[in-house]
Short mmCIF file of C-alpha atoms (C1' of nucleotides) in Angstrom, two decimals:
data_model
loop_
_atom_site.label_atom_id
_atom_site.label_comp_id
_atom_site.label_asym_id
_atom_site.label_seq_id
_atom_site.Cartn_x
_atom_site.Cartn_y
_atom_site.Cartn_z
CA MET A 1 2.18 -1.83 11.80
CA SER A 2 4.52 -2.84 9.31
CA LEU A 3 7.08 -0.27 9.84
CA ARG A 4 6.96 -0.66 13.74
CA ILE A 5 7.94 -3.74 12.81
CA ALA A 6 10.29 -3.04 9.79
CA ALA A 7 12.06 -0.18 13.34
CA LEU A 8 11.53 -3.49 15.73
CA GLY A 9 13.86 -5.01 13.31
CA LEU A 10 17.12 -2.68 13.18
CA LEU A 11 16.93 -2.63 16.54
CA ALA A 12 17.27 -6.33 17.00
CA GLU A 13 20.64 -5.49 14.60
CA GLY A 14 21.44 -3.87 17.54
CA PRO A 15 21.07 -0.19 19.42
CA ALA A 16 20.76 2.59 17.50
CA SER A 17 18.68 5.85 17.72
CA GLY A 18 16.13 7.55 15.77
CA TYR A 19 18.89 9.46 12.75
CA ASP A 20 21.29 6.12 12.83
CA LEU A 21 17.49 3.86 11.97
CA LEU A 22 16.93 6.36 9.61
CA LYS A 23 20.35 6.28 7.54
CA HIS A 24 20.27 2.34 7.64
CA PHE A 25 16.60 1.74 7.13
CA GLU A 26 17.18 4.01 3.78
CA LYS A 27 19.02 1.79 1.93
CA SER A 28 17.11 -1.24 3.27
CA MET A 29 13.97 -1.83 4.68
CA ALA A 30 12.79 1.75 3.59
CA ASN A 31 12.88 -0.03 -0.36
CA VAL A 32 10.03 -2.68 -0.02
CA TRP A 33 8.49 -0.75 2.42
CA PRO A 34 9.27 3.06 2.12
CA ALA A 35 8.62 5.79 5.15
CA THR A 36 8.92 9.42 6.12
CA GLN A 37 11.27 10.91 8.47
CA SER A 38 8.45 12.11 10.92
CA GLN A 39 6.34 8.65 11.43
CA LEU A 40 9.66 6.63 12.13
CA TYR A 41 10.05 9.22 15.22
CA SER A 42 6.95 8.08 15.78
CA GLU A 43 6.44 5.31 15.50
CA LEU A 44 9.78 4.83 17.70
CA ASN A 45 8.08 6.71 20.95
CA LYS A 46 5.52 4.99 19.96
CA LEU A 47 7.96 1.42 20.52
CA ALA A 48 9.10 2.56 23.57
CA ALA A 49 5.72 3.26 24.52
CA GLY A 50 4.45 -0.18 25.06
CA GLY A 51 8.44 -1.36 26.67
CA LEU A 52 8.84 -3.33 23.33
CA ILE A 53 12.24 -1.10 23.45
CA GLU A 54 13.43 1.26 25.34
CA VAL A 55 16.46 4.73 25.78
CA ILE A 56 19.71 3.53 27.06
CA ALA A 57 21.05 7.00 26.89
CA VAL A 58 20.93 9.84 26.09
CA GLY A 59 23.78 12.24 23.96
CA PRO A 60 24.76 15.60 23.20
CA ARG A 61 21.65 17.26 20.75
CA GLY A 62 18.90 14.98 22.75
CA ARG A 63 19.64 11.46 21.09
CA LYS A 64 17.96 9.15 22.23
CA GLU A 65 19.42 5.52 22.11
CA TYR A 66 16.66 3.02 21.50
CA GLN A 67 17.75 -0.59 22.21
CA ILE A 68 15.38 -4.12 21.98
CA THR A 69 13.49 -5.33 24.37
CA ALA A 70 12.79 -9.64 25.29
CA ASP A 71 8.72 -8.37 24.56
CA GLY A 72 10.23 -6.08 21.45
CA ARG A 73 11.91 -9.39 20.37
CA ALA A 74 9.22 -11.16 21.03
CA GLU A 75 6.83 -9.11 18.89
CA LEU A 76 9.06 -9.26 15.98
CA VAL A 77 8.87 -13.27 15.96
CA ARG A 78 5.68 -13.39 16.12
CA TRP A 79 4.99 -10.90 13.10
CA VAL A 80 7.87 -13.04 11.62
CA THR A 81 6.43 -16.12 11.39
CA SER A 82 2.45 -15.03 10.80
CA PRO A 83 2.37 -13.90 7.10
CA GLN A 84 -1.84 -13.75 8.15
CA ASP A 85 -2.25 -10.99 8.26
CA ASP A 86 -0.74 -8.95 6.57
CA PRO A 87 -2.07 -5.94 4.69
CA PRO A 88 -3.50 -6.38 1.11
CA PHE A 89 -1.28 -5.72 -2.59
CA ARG A 90 -2.05 -3.35 -3.65
CA SER A 91 -0.78 -1.30 -7.39
CA ALA A 92 -1.96 1.73 -8.32
CA ALA A 93 0.59 0.96 -11.90
CA LEU A 94 -1.31 -1.79 -12.60
CA LEU A 95 -5.08 0.62 -11.66
CA ARG A 96 -4.64 2.09 -14.86
CA VAL A 97 -3.25 -0.50 -16.76
CA PHE A 98 -7.43 -1.22 -16.60
CA LEU A 99 -7.81 1.74 -17.79
CA LEU A 100 -5.49 2.62 -20.47
CA GLY A 101 -7.93 1.96 -22.61
CA LEU A 102 -9.57 5.75 -21.64
CA ILE A 103 -6.71 6.96 -23.89
CA PRO A 104 -5.73 6.43 -27.69
CA THR A 105 -3.88 3.17 -28.54
CA GLY A 106 -0.69 5.89 -29.43
CA GLU A 107 -0.54 7.47 -25.73
CA ALA A 108 -1.40 3.66 -24.01
CA ARG A 109 1.63 2.65 -25.84
CA SER A 110 4.08 4.96 -25.30
CA HIS A 111 3.37 4.73 -21.29
CA LEU A 112 3.59 0.93 -21.70
CA HIS A 113 7.19 1.54 -23.44
CA HIS A 114 8.42 3.84 -20.20
CA MET A 115 6.64 2.09 -17.83
CA ALA A 116 9.37 -0.63 -19.49
CA GLU A 117 11.99 2.58 -19.46
CA HIS A 118 11.32 3.08 -15.98
CA SER A 119 11.85 -1.01 -15.12
CA GLU A 120 15.32 -0.89 -16.96
CA ALA A 121 16.09 2.18 -15.09
CA GLU A 122 15.27 0.32 -11.45
CA ILE A 123 17.11 -2.41 -12.49
CA ARG A 124 20.33 -0.19 -12.66
CA ARG A 125 19.89 1.28 -9.65
CA LEU A 126 19.13 -2.03 -7.76
CA SER A 127 22.27 -3.68 -9.23
CA GLU A 128 24.38 -0.19 -8.16
CA LEU A 129 22.67 -0.27 -4.57
CA ARG A 130 23.58 -3.99 -4.80
CA ASP A 131 27.44 -3.16 -5.57
CA SER A 132 28.04 -0.90 -2.99
CA LEU A 133 25.68 -3.65 -0.74
CA THR A 134 27.72 -6.24 -1.18
CA CYS A 135 31.19 -4.13 -2.67
CA GLY A 136 32.68 -7.87 -4.33
CA ARG A 137 32.74 -9.71 -1.05
CA VAL A 138 31.29 -13.48 -1.63
CA PHE A 139 28.18 -14.16 0.41
CA ASP A 140 26.60 -16.39 1.69
CA SER A 141 23.45 -17.72 3.56
CA SER A 142 25.61 -17.03 7.14
CA ASP A 143 25.59 -13.41 6.19
CA GLU A 144 23.72 -10.81 8.14
CA ASP A 145 21.95 -9.12 4.71
CA PHE A 146 21.79 -12.07 3.03
CA PHE A 147 18.05 -12.06 3.21
CA GLY A 148 18.22 -8.01 2.51
CA LEU A 149 20.27 -9.20 -1.17
CA ALA A 150 17.60 -12.01 -1.69
CA ALA A 151 14.96 -9.00 -1.51
CA LEU A 152 16.83 -6.95 -3.86
CA GLU A 153 16.56 -9.47 -5.95
CA TYR A 154 13.34 -11.00 -5.59
CA GLY A 155 13.14 -6.55 -7.13
CA LEU A 156 15.70 -6.95 -9.94
CA ARG A 157 13.49 -9.69 -11.48
CA LEU A 158 10.35 -8.34 -10.40
CA ASN A 159 11.33 -4.99 -12.58
CA ALA A 160 13.11 -7.31 -15.40
CA MET A 161 8.89 -9.23 -15.56
CA GLN A 162 7.74 -5.53 -15.34
CA ALA A 163 9.92 -4.77 -17.90
CA GLN A 164 9.32 -7.59 -20.26
CA TRP A 165 4.75 -7.69 -19.80
CA ALA A 166 4.72 -3.85 -20.49
CA ARG A 167 6.55 -3.91 -24.24
CA SER A 168 5.23 -7.49 -24.64
CA VAL A 169 1.54 -6.01 -23.83
CA ALA A 170 3.36 -2.53 -26.82
CA ASP A 171 3.35 -4.97 -29.01
CA GLN A 172 0.06 -6.78 -28.56
CA LEU A 173 -1.27 -3.05 -29.41
CA GLU A 174 0.63 -2.88 -32.44
CA ALA A 175 -0.90 -5.98 -34.30
CA MET B 1 -6.90 9.29 -4.60
CA SER B 2 -6.83 5.91 -6.19
CA LEU B 3 -9.89 4.32 -4.66
CA ARG B 4 -11.56 7.53 -5.75
CA ILE B 5 -10.18 6.77 -9.43
CA ALA B 6 -11.17 3.02 -9.38
CA ALA B 7 -14.89 4.44 -8.80
CA LEU B 8 -14.94 6.89 -12.03
CA GLY B 9 -12.52 4.06 -14.20
CA LEU B 10 -16.32 1.51 -13.38
CA LEU B 11 -18.78 4.03 -13.66
CA ALA B 12 -16.60 5.63 -18.06
CA GLU B 13 -17.90 2.41 -19.16
CA GLY B 14 -21.31 3.44 -18.05
CA PRO B 15 -24.08 4.20 -15.10
CA ALA B 16 -24.59 2.01 -12.50
CA SER B 17 -25.39 2.26 -8.16
CA GLY B 18 -22.79 1.19 -5.63
CA TYR B 19 -23.84 -2.32 -5.09
CA ASP B 20 -23.68 -2.83 -9.20
CA LEU B 21 -20.17 -0.66 -9.42
CA LEU B 22 -19.08 -3.84 -5.84
CA LYS B 23 -19.71 -6.71 -7.69
CA HIS B 24 -17.87 -5.68 -10.39
CA PHE B 25 -15.15 -4.43 -8.32
CA GLU B 26 -14.15 -7.49 -7.09
CA LYS B 27 -14.17 -9.40 -10.36
CA SER B 28 -11.76 -6.51 -11.29
CA MET B 29 -9.86 -3.31 -10.10
CA ALA B 30 -9.99 -4.77 -6.45
CA ASN B 31 -7.39 -7.86 -6.30
CA VAL B 32 -5.56 -4.81 -8.13
CA TRP B 33 -6.88 -1.76 -5.39
CA PRO B 34 -9.33 -3.49 -3.40
CA ALA B 35 -11.04 -1.76 -1.12
CA THR B 36 -14.09 -1.68 1.01
CA GLN B 37 -18.41 -1.15 0.79
CA SER B 38 -17.96 1.23 3.73
CA GLN B 39 -14.73 3.19 1.17
CA LEU B 40 -16.27 2.81 -2.09
CA TYR B 41 -19.41 3.90 -1.09
CA SER B 42 -18.57 7.10 0.68
CA GLU B 43 -16.04 7.90 -1.91
CA LEU B 44 -19.12 8.44 -4.34
CA ASN B 45 -20.53 10.31 -1.55
CA LYS B 46 -17.52 12.43 -1.83
CA LEU B 47 -17.48 12.62 -5.70
CA ALA B 48 -20.59 13.77 -6.53
CA ALA B 49 -20.18 16.09 -3.72
CA GLY B 50 -17.20 17.43 -6.09
CA GLY B 51 -19.61 17.05 -8.85
CA LEU B 52 -17.89 14.03 -11.25
CA ILE B 53 -20.44 11.90 -10.75
CA GLU B 54 -23.70 12.47 -9.93
CA VAL B 55 -27.78 10.30 -9.95
CA ILE B 56 -29.23 10.63 -12.26
CA ALA B 57 -31.47 7.88 -10.72
CA VAL B 58 -33.25 6.58 -7.59
CA GLY B 59 -34.74 3.15 -7.65
CA PRO B 60 -36.61 0.88 -5.00
CA ARG B 61 -34.46 0.71 -1.68
CA GLY B 62 -33.06 4.21 -1.98
CA ARG B 63 -30.57 2.70 -5.08
CA LYS B 64 -28.74 5.55 -6.30
CA GLU B 65 -27.82 5.21 -9.98
CA TYR B 66 -24.39 7.42 -10.71
CA GLN B 67 -22.98 8.69 -14.52
CA ILE B 68 -20.31 10.41 -14.68
CA THR B 69 -19.83 13.66 -15.62
CA ALA B 70 -17.85 15.50 -18.25
CA ASP B 71 -15.57 16.52 -15.05
CA GLY B 72 -14.63 12.94 -13.80
CA ARG B 73 -14.02 11.79 -17.43
CA ALA B 74 -11.24 14.87 -16.98
CA GLU B 75 -9.80 14.31 -13.83
CA LEU B 76 -9.51 9.78 -15.05
CA VAL B 77 -7.28 11.27 -18.09
CA ARG B 78 -5.50 13.57 -16.61
CA TRP B 79 -4.58 10.70 -13.30
CA VAL B 80 -4.40 8.03 -16.03
CA THR B 81 -1.69 10.32 -17.62
CA SER B 82 -0.11 11.35 -14.56
CA PRO B 83 1.67 8.54 -12.63
CA GLN B 84 4.10 10.50 -11.15
CA ASP B 85 2.43 11.41 -8.37
CA ASP B 86 1.48 7.01 -7.27
CA PRO B 87 1.98 5.40 -4.28
CA PRO B 88 5.85 4.13 -3.98
CA PHE B 89 5.01 0.46 -3.61
CA ARG B 90 4.23 -1.57 -0.47
CA SER B 91 5.43 -5.47 0.46
CA ALA B 92 5.00 -6.51 3.35
CA ALA B 93 6.37 -9.62 2.17
CA LEU B 94 8.98 -8.64 1.08
CA LEU B 95 9.36 -7.28 4.67
CA ARG B 96 9.60 -10.17 6.45
CA VAL B 97 12.31 -11.56 3.94
CA PHE B 98 14.67 -8.70 4.69
CA LEU B 99 13.94 -10.41 9.00
CA LEU B 100 14.19 -14.31 7.88
CA GLY B 101 17.80 -14.34 9.57
CA LEU B 102 15.75 -13.97 12.73
CA ILE B 103 14.12 -17.44 12.98
CA PRO B 104 16.00 -20.80 12.59
CA THR B 105 17.13 -21.54 9.09
CA GLY B 106 14.71 -25.03 8.36
CA GLU B 107 11.58 -22.32 9.39
CA ALA B 108 13.17 -19.64 7.12
CA ARG B 109 12.72 -21.79 4.33
CA SER B 110 9.99 -23.61 4.74
CA HIS B 111 8.46 -20.19 4.93
CA LEU B 112 10.14 -19.40 1.48
CA HIS B 113 8.63 -22.80 0.55
CA HIS B 114 4.74 -21.87 2.12
CA MET B 115 5.40 -18.97 -0.56
CA ALA B 116 6.11 -20.21 -3.29
CA GLU B 117 3.03 -22.27 -3.06
CA HIS B 118 0.92 -19.41 -1.76
CA SER B 119 1.77 -18.15 -5.70
CA GLU B 120 1.23 -20.84 -7.28
CA ALA B 121 -2.83 -20.48 -5.58
CA GLU B 122 -2.35 -17.59 -7.08
CA ILE B 123 -1.89 -19.00 -11.00
CA ARG B 124 -4.92 -21.12 -10.27
CA ARG B 125 -7.17 -18.39 -8.47
CA LEU B 126 -6.16 -16.18 -11.23
CA SER B 127 -6.39 -18.71 -14.38
CA GLU B 128 -10.03 -19.70 -13.50
CA LEU B 129 -10.79 -15.97 -13.51
CA ARG B 130 -9.55 -14.94 -16.67
CA ASP B 131 -11.91 -18.24 -18.21
CA SER B 132 -14.30 -16.74 -16.99
CA LEU B 133 -14.02 -13.61 -18.14
CA THR B 134 -13.41 -14.95 -21.17
CA CYS B 135 -14.91 -18.27 -22.22
CA GLY B 136 -13.72 -19.31 -24.97
CA ARG B 137 -13.62 -15.74 -27.06
CA VAL B 138 -11.05 -14.57 -28.63
CA PHE B 139 -10.13 -11.10 -27.67
CA ASP B 140 -7.79 -8.62 -29.26
CA SER B 141 -6.66 -5.42 -28.29
CA SER B 142 -10.01 -3.65 -29.54
CA ASP B 143 -11.98 -5.96 -27.34
CA GLU B 144 -13.43 -3.55 -23.89
CA ASP B 145 -11.46 -5.77 -21.48
CA PHE B 146 -8.16 -5.94 -23.27
CA PHE B 147 -6.41 -3.98 -20.19
CA GLY B 148 -7.91 -5.94 -17.67
CA LEU B 149 -6.57 -8.74 -19.25
CA ALA B 150 -3.46 -7.48 -19.55
CA ALA B 151 -2.99 -6.70 -15.69
CA LEU B 152 -5.00 -10.02 -15.61
CA GLU B 153 -1.39 -11.23 -17.34
CA TYR B 154 0.70 -9.42 -14.36
CA GLY B 155 -0.06 -11.19 -11.63
CA LEU B 156 0.49 -14.36 -13.67
CA ARG B 157 3.63 -13.53 -14.16
CA LEU B 158 4.52 -11.74 -11.00
CA ASN B 159 3.29 -15.57 -9.14
CA ALA B 160 5.05 -17.20 -11.68
CA MET B 161 8.52 -14.69 -11.01
CA GLN B 162 7.50 -15.59 -7.45
CA ALA B 163 7.65 -18.21 -6.70
CA GLN B 164 10.85 -19.39 -8.47
CA TRP B 165 12.72 -16.80 -6.38
CA ALA B 166 11.32 -17.74 -2.74
CA ARG B 167 12.62 -21.39 -3.77
CA SER B 168 15.78 -20.49 -5.50
CA VAL B 169 16.16 -18.26 -2.28
CA ALA B 170 15.40 -21.57 -0.61
CA ASP B 171 17.99 -23.26 -2.19
CA GLN B 172 20.52 -20.84 -1.55
CA LEU B 173 19.85 -21.73 2.31
CA GLU B 174 20.68 -25.92 1.98
CA ALA B 175 23.70 -24.77 1.66
"C1'" DC C 1 30.30 32.72 13.12
"C1'" DA C 2 28.14 30.54 8.97
"C1'" DG C 3 26.91 26.64 7.30
"C1'" DG C 4 26.28 21.64 7.13
"C1'" DC C 5 24.48 18.38 9.64
"C1'" DC C 6 22.82 15.81 13.72
"C1'" DA C 7 18.57 15.27 15.89
"C1'" DT C 8 13.87 15.61 16.94
"C1'" DG C 9 9.45 16.92 17.65
"C1'" DT C 10 3.94 18.47 16.54
"C1'" DA C 11 -0.46 19.16 14.00
"C1'" DA C 12 -3.19 18.12 10.01
"C1'" DG C 13 -5.40 16.31 7.26
"C1'" DA C 14 -5.50 12.28 3.20
"C1'" DC C 15 -6.84 7.43 3.07
"C1'" DG C 16 -8.36 2.51 4.81
"C1'" DT C 17 -9.57 -0.86 8.59
"C1'" DT C 18 -13.44 -3.09 10.80
"C1'" DA C 19 -17.41 -2.97 13.13
"C1'" DC C 20 -21.97 -1.65 13.40
"C1'" DA C 21 -26.69 -0.13 11.58
"C1'" DT C 22 -30.28 0.66 9.19
"C1'" DG C 23 -34.09 -1.49 6.43
"C1'" DA C 24 -37.15 -2.68 1.37
"C1'" DT C 25 -37.73 -5.98 -1.95
"C1'" DT C 26 -37.17 -10.23 -3.51
"C1'" DT C 27 -37.41 -16.30 -3.26
"C1'" DT C 28 -38.04 -19.95 -1.50
"C1'" DA D 1 -43.47 -16.09 6.69
"C1'" DA D 2 -38.55 -16.81 7.10
"C1'" DA D 3 -34.65 -15.91 5.05
"C1'" DA D 4 -31.50 -14.75 1.12
"C1'" DT D 5 -30.42 -10.92 -1.65
"C1'" DC D 6 -30.54 -5.33 -2.69
"C1'" DA D 7 -29.28 -1.12 -0.91
"C1'" DT D 8 -26.38 2.85 1.91
"C1'" DG D 9 -24.97 4.83 5.45
"C1'" DT D 10 -21.95 6.15 10.06
"C1'" DA D 11 -18.71 6.02 14.04
"C1'" DA D 12 -13.81 5.72 15.47
"C1'" DC D 13 -10.18 4.07 14.97
"C1'" DG D 14 -5.22 3.02 12.43
"C1'" DT D 15 -2.14 4.66 9.15
"C1'" DC D 16 0.50 7.36 6.14
"C1'" DT D 17 2.09 12.69 4.28
"C1'" DT D 18 2.71 16.66 3.86
"C1'" DA D 19 4.84 20.61 6.38
"C1'" DC D 20 6.06 22.73 9.52
"C1'" DA D 21 9.27 23.86 13.69
"C1'" DT D 22 13.23 24.07 16.65
"C1'" DG D 23 17.25 24.35 17.56
"C1'" DG D 24 22.30 21.91 19.13
"C1'" DC D 25 27.26 20.51 17.09
"C1'" DC D 26 31.11 20.73 14.37
"C1'" DT D 27 34.11 22.02 10.74
"C1'" DG D 28 36.00 25.61 8.14
#
DNA sequence: CAGGCCATGTAAGACGTTACATGATTTT
DNA sequence: AAAATCATGTAACGTCTTACATGGCCTG
């Protein structure tokens, strides 16, 4: 469901081919909903079969340019306003936390430090991504990627929280 | 993979039936890795077939009591120390944020307020869960559910962050 | 004309969701 | 005797991962 929506969402900004979408996708929504090339191409076929998008041109190398249809836009708005049927939150990293008692305390502490470092590296990666997207310009709520930047800000805060949490749990473990 | 580990992890604390596990599961790991009854039962069969757990008793109503094996413990430790092959982070809620530009600003702002309220409700739910688990006693790093409580603390911080973030994005939208 | 990029697709298998199916035992 | 709880399982369907397969176009 979600990948289908991601594809529709990208096409809502204008016509594109699967290949174009994939490129754009990796810099934006793939950060919150990763997907592979195979998956995206097959979703595009399903969307076209369902009439939510349509092929408006065929270029060199069999390139198919897709465009969102009115039905597609309707489906997109329906989904955006229906948060109740989202798939649930899942985190293997937190599941691991539950099981940290199975390894020696020193190793558990070390794992927590690694988690903190990983979050800090993510913060650097996301900061760079933000800089590459904004490239110095100012932006406000009418900006076309205002919400993409808001999602990015979420990622920054999430990782900051995670690093602090991991260090605080590690500290409790020392005692 | 992860559900299999969750089941093994619960069995590492002592023998139990699928039914027992399900009950315990819902109060602990299901918060970070939800699963259905069907899925848990079939994982137990697969684990038993693979020799990671074994049936040590059959009780009334066909109740099967499982116990973790040495191979099972080894697998558990292997997984706990291998964070590199975790499934990636996914959030439909954040994907929705990317698409909030598709609905009128007022509705988007209202959605963000709902997100904040949802997080605040989660904070209350998790606080109650914590109280029911600790029931007033003090705990330290030698406590058997120290790490479960650490995961719970993560949930509290995550939701606090989320509520603040949602309100801050909503505020930028006013301007 | 070789190498890199453009461009799309298939197939097998693991994992997850939903709904249904079945029946024994204990409690009221 | 009915209702609640205990207890396990099957089947269909959709999603995600991994690996593989294919070939056209453009640049040097």
